[in-house]
PDB file of C-alpha atoms in Angstrom:
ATOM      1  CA  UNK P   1      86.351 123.142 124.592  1.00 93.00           C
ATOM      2  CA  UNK P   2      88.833 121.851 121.985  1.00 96.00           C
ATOM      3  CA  UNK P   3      90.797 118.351 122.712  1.00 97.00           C
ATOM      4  CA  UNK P   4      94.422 117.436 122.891  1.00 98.00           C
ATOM      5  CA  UNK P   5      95.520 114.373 122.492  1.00 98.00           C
ATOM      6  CA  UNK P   6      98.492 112.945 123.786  1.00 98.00           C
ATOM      7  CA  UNK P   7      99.507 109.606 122.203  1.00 98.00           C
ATOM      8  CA  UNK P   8     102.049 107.260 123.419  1.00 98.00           C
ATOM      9  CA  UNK P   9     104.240 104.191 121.300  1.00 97.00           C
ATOM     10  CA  UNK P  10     105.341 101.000 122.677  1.00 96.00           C
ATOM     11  CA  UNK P  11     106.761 100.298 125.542  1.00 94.00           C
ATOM     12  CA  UNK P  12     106.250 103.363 127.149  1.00 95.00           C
ATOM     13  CA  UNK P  13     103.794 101.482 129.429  1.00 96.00           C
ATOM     14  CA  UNK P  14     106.555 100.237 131.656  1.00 93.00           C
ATOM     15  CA  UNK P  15     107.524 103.983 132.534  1.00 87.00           C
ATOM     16  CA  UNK P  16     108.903 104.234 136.158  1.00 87.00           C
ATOM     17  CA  UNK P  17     110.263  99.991 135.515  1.00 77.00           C
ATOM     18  CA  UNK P  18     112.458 100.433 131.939  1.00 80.00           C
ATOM     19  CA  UNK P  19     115.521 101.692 132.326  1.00 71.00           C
ATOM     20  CA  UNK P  20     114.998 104.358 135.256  1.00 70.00           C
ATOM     21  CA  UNK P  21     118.406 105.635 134.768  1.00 73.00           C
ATOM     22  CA  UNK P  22     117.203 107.232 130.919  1.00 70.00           C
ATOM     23  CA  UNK P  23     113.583 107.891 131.304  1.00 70.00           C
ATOM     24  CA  UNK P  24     113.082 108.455 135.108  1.00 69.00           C
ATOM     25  CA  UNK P  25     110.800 106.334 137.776  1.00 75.00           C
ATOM     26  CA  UNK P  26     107.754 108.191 136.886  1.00 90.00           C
ATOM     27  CA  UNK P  27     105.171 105.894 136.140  1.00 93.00           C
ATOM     28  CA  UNK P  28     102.559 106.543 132.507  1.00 95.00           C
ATOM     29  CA  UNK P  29      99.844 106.920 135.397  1.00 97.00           C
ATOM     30  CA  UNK P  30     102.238 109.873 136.400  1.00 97.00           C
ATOM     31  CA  UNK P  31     102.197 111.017 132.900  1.00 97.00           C
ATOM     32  CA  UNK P  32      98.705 110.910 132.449  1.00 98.00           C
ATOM     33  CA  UNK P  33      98.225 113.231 135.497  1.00 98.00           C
ATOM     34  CA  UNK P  34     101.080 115.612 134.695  1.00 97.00           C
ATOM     35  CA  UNK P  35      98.791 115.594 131.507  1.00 98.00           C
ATOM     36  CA  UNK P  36      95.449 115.768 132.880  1.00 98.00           C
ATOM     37  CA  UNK P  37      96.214 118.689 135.203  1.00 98.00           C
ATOM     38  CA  UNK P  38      98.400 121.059 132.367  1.00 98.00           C
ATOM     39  CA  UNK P  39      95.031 120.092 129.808  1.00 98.00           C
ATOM     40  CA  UNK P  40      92.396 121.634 132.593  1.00 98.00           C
ATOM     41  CA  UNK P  41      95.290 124.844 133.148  1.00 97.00           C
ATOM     42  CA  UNK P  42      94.803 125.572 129.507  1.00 97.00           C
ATOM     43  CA  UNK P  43      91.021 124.793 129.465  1.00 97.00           C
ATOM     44  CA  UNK P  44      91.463 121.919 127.237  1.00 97.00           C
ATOM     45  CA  UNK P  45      89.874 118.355 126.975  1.00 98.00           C
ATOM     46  CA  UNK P  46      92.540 115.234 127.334  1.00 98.00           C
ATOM     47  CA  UNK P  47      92.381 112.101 125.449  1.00 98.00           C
ATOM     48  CA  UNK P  48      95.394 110.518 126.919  1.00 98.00           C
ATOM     49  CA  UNK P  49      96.536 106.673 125.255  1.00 98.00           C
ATOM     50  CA  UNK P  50      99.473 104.236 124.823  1.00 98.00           C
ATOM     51  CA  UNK P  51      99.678 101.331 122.668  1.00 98.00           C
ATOM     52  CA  UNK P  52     102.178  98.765 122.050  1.00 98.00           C
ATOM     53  CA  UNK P  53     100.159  98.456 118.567  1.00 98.00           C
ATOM     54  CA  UNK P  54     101.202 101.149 115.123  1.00 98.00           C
ATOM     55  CA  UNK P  55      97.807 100.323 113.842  1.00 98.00           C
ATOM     56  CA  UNK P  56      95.984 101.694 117.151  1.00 98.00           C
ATOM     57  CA  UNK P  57      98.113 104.863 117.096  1.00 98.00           C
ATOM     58  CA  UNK P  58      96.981 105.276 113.296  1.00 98.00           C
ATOM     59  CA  UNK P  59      93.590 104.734 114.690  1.00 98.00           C
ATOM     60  CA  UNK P  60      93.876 107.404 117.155  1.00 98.00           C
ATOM     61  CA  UNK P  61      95.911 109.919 114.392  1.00 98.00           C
ATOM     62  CA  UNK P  62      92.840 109.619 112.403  1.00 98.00           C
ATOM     63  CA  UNK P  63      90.272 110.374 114.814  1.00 98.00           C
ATOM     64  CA  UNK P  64      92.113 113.044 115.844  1.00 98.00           C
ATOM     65  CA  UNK P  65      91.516 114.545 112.226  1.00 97.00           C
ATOM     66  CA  UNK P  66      88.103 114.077 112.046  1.00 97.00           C
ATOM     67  CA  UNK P  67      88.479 116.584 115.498  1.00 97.00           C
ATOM     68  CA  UNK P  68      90.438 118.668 113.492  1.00 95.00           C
ATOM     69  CA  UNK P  69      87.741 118.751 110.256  1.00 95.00           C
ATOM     70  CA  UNK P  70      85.594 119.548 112.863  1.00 96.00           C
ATOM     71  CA  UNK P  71      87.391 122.221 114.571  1.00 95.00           C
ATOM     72  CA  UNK P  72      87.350 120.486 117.689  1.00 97.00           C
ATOM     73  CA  UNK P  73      91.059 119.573 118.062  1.00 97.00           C
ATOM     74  CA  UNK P  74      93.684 121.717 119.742  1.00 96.00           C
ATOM     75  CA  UNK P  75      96.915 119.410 118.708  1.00 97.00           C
ATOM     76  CA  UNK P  76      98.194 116.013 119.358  1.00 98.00           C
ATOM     77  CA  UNK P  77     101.347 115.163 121.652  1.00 98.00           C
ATOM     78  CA  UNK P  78     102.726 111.913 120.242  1.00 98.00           C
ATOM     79  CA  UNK P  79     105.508 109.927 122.098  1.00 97.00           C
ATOM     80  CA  UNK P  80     106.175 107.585 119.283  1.00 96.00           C
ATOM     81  CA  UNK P  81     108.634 105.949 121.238  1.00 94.00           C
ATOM     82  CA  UNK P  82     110.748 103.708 118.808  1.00 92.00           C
ATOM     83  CA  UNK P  83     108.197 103.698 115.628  1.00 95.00           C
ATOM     84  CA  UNK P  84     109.512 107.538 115.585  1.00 95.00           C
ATOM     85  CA  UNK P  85     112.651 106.025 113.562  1.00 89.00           C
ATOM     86  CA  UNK P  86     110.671 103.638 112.135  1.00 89.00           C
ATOM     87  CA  UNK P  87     107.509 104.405 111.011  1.00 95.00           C
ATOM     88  CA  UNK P  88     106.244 105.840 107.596  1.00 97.00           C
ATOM     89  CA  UNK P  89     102.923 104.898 108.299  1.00 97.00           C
ATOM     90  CA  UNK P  90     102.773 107.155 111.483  1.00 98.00           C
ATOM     91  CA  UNK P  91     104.061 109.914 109.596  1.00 98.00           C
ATOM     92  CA  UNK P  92     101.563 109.568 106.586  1.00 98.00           C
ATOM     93  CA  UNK P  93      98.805 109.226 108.888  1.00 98.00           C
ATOM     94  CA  UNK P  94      99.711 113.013 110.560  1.00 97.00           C
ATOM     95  CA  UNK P  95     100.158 114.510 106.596  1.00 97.00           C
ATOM     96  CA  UNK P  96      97.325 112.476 105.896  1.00 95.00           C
ATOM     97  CA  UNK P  97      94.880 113.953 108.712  1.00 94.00           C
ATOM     98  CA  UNK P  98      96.387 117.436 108.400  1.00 92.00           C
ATOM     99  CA  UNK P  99      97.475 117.149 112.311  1.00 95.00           C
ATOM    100  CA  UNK P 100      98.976 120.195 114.000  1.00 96.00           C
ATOM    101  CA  UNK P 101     101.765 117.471 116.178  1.00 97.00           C
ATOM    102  CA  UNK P 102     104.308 118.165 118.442  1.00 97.00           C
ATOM    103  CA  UNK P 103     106.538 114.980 118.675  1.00 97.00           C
ATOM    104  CA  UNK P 104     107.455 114.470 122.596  1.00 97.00           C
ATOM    105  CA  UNK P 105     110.632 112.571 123.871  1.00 94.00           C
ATOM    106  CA  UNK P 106     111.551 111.842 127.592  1.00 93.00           C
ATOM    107  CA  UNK P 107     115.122 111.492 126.646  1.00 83.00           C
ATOM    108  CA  UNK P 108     117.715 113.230 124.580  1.00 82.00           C
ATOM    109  CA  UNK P 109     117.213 110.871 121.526  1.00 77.00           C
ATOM    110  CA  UNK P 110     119.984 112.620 119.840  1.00 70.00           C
ATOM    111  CA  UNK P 111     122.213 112.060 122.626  1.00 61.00           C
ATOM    112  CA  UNK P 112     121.734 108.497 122.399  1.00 70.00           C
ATOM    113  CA  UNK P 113     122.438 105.878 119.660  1.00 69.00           C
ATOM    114  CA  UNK P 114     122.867 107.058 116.483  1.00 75.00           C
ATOM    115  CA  UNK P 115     119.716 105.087 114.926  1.00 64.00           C
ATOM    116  CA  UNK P 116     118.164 107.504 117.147  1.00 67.00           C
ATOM    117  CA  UNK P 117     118.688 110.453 115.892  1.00 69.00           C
ATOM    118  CA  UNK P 118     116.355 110.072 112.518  1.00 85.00           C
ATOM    119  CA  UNK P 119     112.594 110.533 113.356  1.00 93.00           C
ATOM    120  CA  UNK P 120     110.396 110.172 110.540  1.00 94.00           C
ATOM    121  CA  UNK P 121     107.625 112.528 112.795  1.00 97.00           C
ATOM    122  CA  UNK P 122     109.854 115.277 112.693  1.00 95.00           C
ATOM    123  CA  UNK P 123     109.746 116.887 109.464  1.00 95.00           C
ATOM    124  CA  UNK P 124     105.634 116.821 109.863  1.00 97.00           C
ATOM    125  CA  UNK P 125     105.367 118.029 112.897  1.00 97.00           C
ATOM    126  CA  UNK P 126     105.111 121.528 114.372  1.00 95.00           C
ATOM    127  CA  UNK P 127     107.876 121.000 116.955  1.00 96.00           C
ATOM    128  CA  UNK P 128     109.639 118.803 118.777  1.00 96.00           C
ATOM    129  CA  UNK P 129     110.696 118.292 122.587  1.00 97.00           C
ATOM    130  CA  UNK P 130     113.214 115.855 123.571  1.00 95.00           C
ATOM    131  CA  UNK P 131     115.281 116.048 126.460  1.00 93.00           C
ATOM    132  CA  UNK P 132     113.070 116.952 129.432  1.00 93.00           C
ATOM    133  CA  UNK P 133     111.879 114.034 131.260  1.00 93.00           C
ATOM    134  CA  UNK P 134     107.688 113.145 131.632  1.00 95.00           C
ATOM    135  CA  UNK P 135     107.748 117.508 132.161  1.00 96.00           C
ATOM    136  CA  UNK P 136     108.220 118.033 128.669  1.00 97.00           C
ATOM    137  CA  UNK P 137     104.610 116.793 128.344  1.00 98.00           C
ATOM    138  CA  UNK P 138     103.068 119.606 130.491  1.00 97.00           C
ATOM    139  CA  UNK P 139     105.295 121.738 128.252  1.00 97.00           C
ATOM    140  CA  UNK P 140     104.235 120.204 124.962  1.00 98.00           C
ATOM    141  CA  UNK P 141     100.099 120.744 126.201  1.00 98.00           C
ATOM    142  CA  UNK P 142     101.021 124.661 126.892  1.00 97.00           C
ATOM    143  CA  UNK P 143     102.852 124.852 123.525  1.00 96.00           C
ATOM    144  CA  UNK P 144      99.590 123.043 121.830  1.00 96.00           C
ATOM    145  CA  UNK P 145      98.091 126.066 123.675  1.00 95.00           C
ATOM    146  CA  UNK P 146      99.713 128.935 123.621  1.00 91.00           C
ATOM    147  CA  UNK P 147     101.407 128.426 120.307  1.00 83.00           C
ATOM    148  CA  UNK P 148      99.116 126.082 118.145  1.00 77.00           C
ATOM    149  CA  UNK P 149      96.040 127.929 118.977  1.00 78.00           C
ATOM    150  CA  UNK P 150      97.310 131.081 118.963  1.00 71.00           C
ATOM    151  CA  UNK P 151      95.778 133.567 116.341  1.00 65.00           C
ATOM    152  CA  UNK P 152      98.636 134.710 113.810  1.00 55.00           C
ATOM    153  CA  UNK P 153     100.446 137.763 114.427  1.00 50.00           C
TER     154      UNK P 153
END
């Protein structure tokens, strides 16, 4: 059974308290479950996390490519919250590992503030969802699915 990991920035442990009016009063224990149940639909293993801390979701990035070198990874979901218009390092750590990542947003980020609407995720990742509340995870774990695994055509 190949893993997905879904990987979550800072702040996005006060889900359901921060500003309910943008990202909803579903709670990252609501996430995790949304995620949990969408991981056992497509037969997949979950390694679910948040951090506050860059250097932990580094951590995680890179033992999600040793998965991948091993063939044991299905895809990383990664909610880099507000290091996705910030951090380099995130983004050399997915070209570094190789990772097949969709980048996840609750909100519209490009209907937001205009620092917003640079992510420097986006041009090494797969896809991105933005827009679609804590459902565009269960999305994002069929796309790792149906789309990442999927033999080419």
């Amino acid at each position: 059974m190949k893993t997905v990991f879904v990987l979550n920035g800072p702040n996005l442990n006060l889900l359901g308290l921060r500003e309910p009016t943008i990202y909803g009063a579903h709670t990252l224990a609501d996430v995790e479950q949304l995620c949990t149940q969408a991981a056992a639909r497509n037969q997949l293993a979950l390694r679910f996390h948040q951090s506050n801390h860059e250097g932990a979701l580094i951590d995680w990035l890179h033992e999600a490519g040793q998965l991948q070198r091993e063939g044991q990874l299905a895809g990383v979901v990664l909610n880099a919250a507000a290091y996705t218009h910030t951090s380099v390092a995130l983004m050399d750590a997915i070209k570094g590992a190789a990772l097949p990542v969709i980048e996840l947003h609750i909100s519209n980020v490009h209907a937001r503030e205009a620092f917003r609407h640079h992510s420097y995720i986006a041009p090494v990742a797969k896809a991105v969802i933005c827009g679609l509340g804590v459902q565009g995870y269960s999305i994002a774990i069929d796309a790792v699915a149906q789309v990442l695994l999927a033999p080419a055509a």
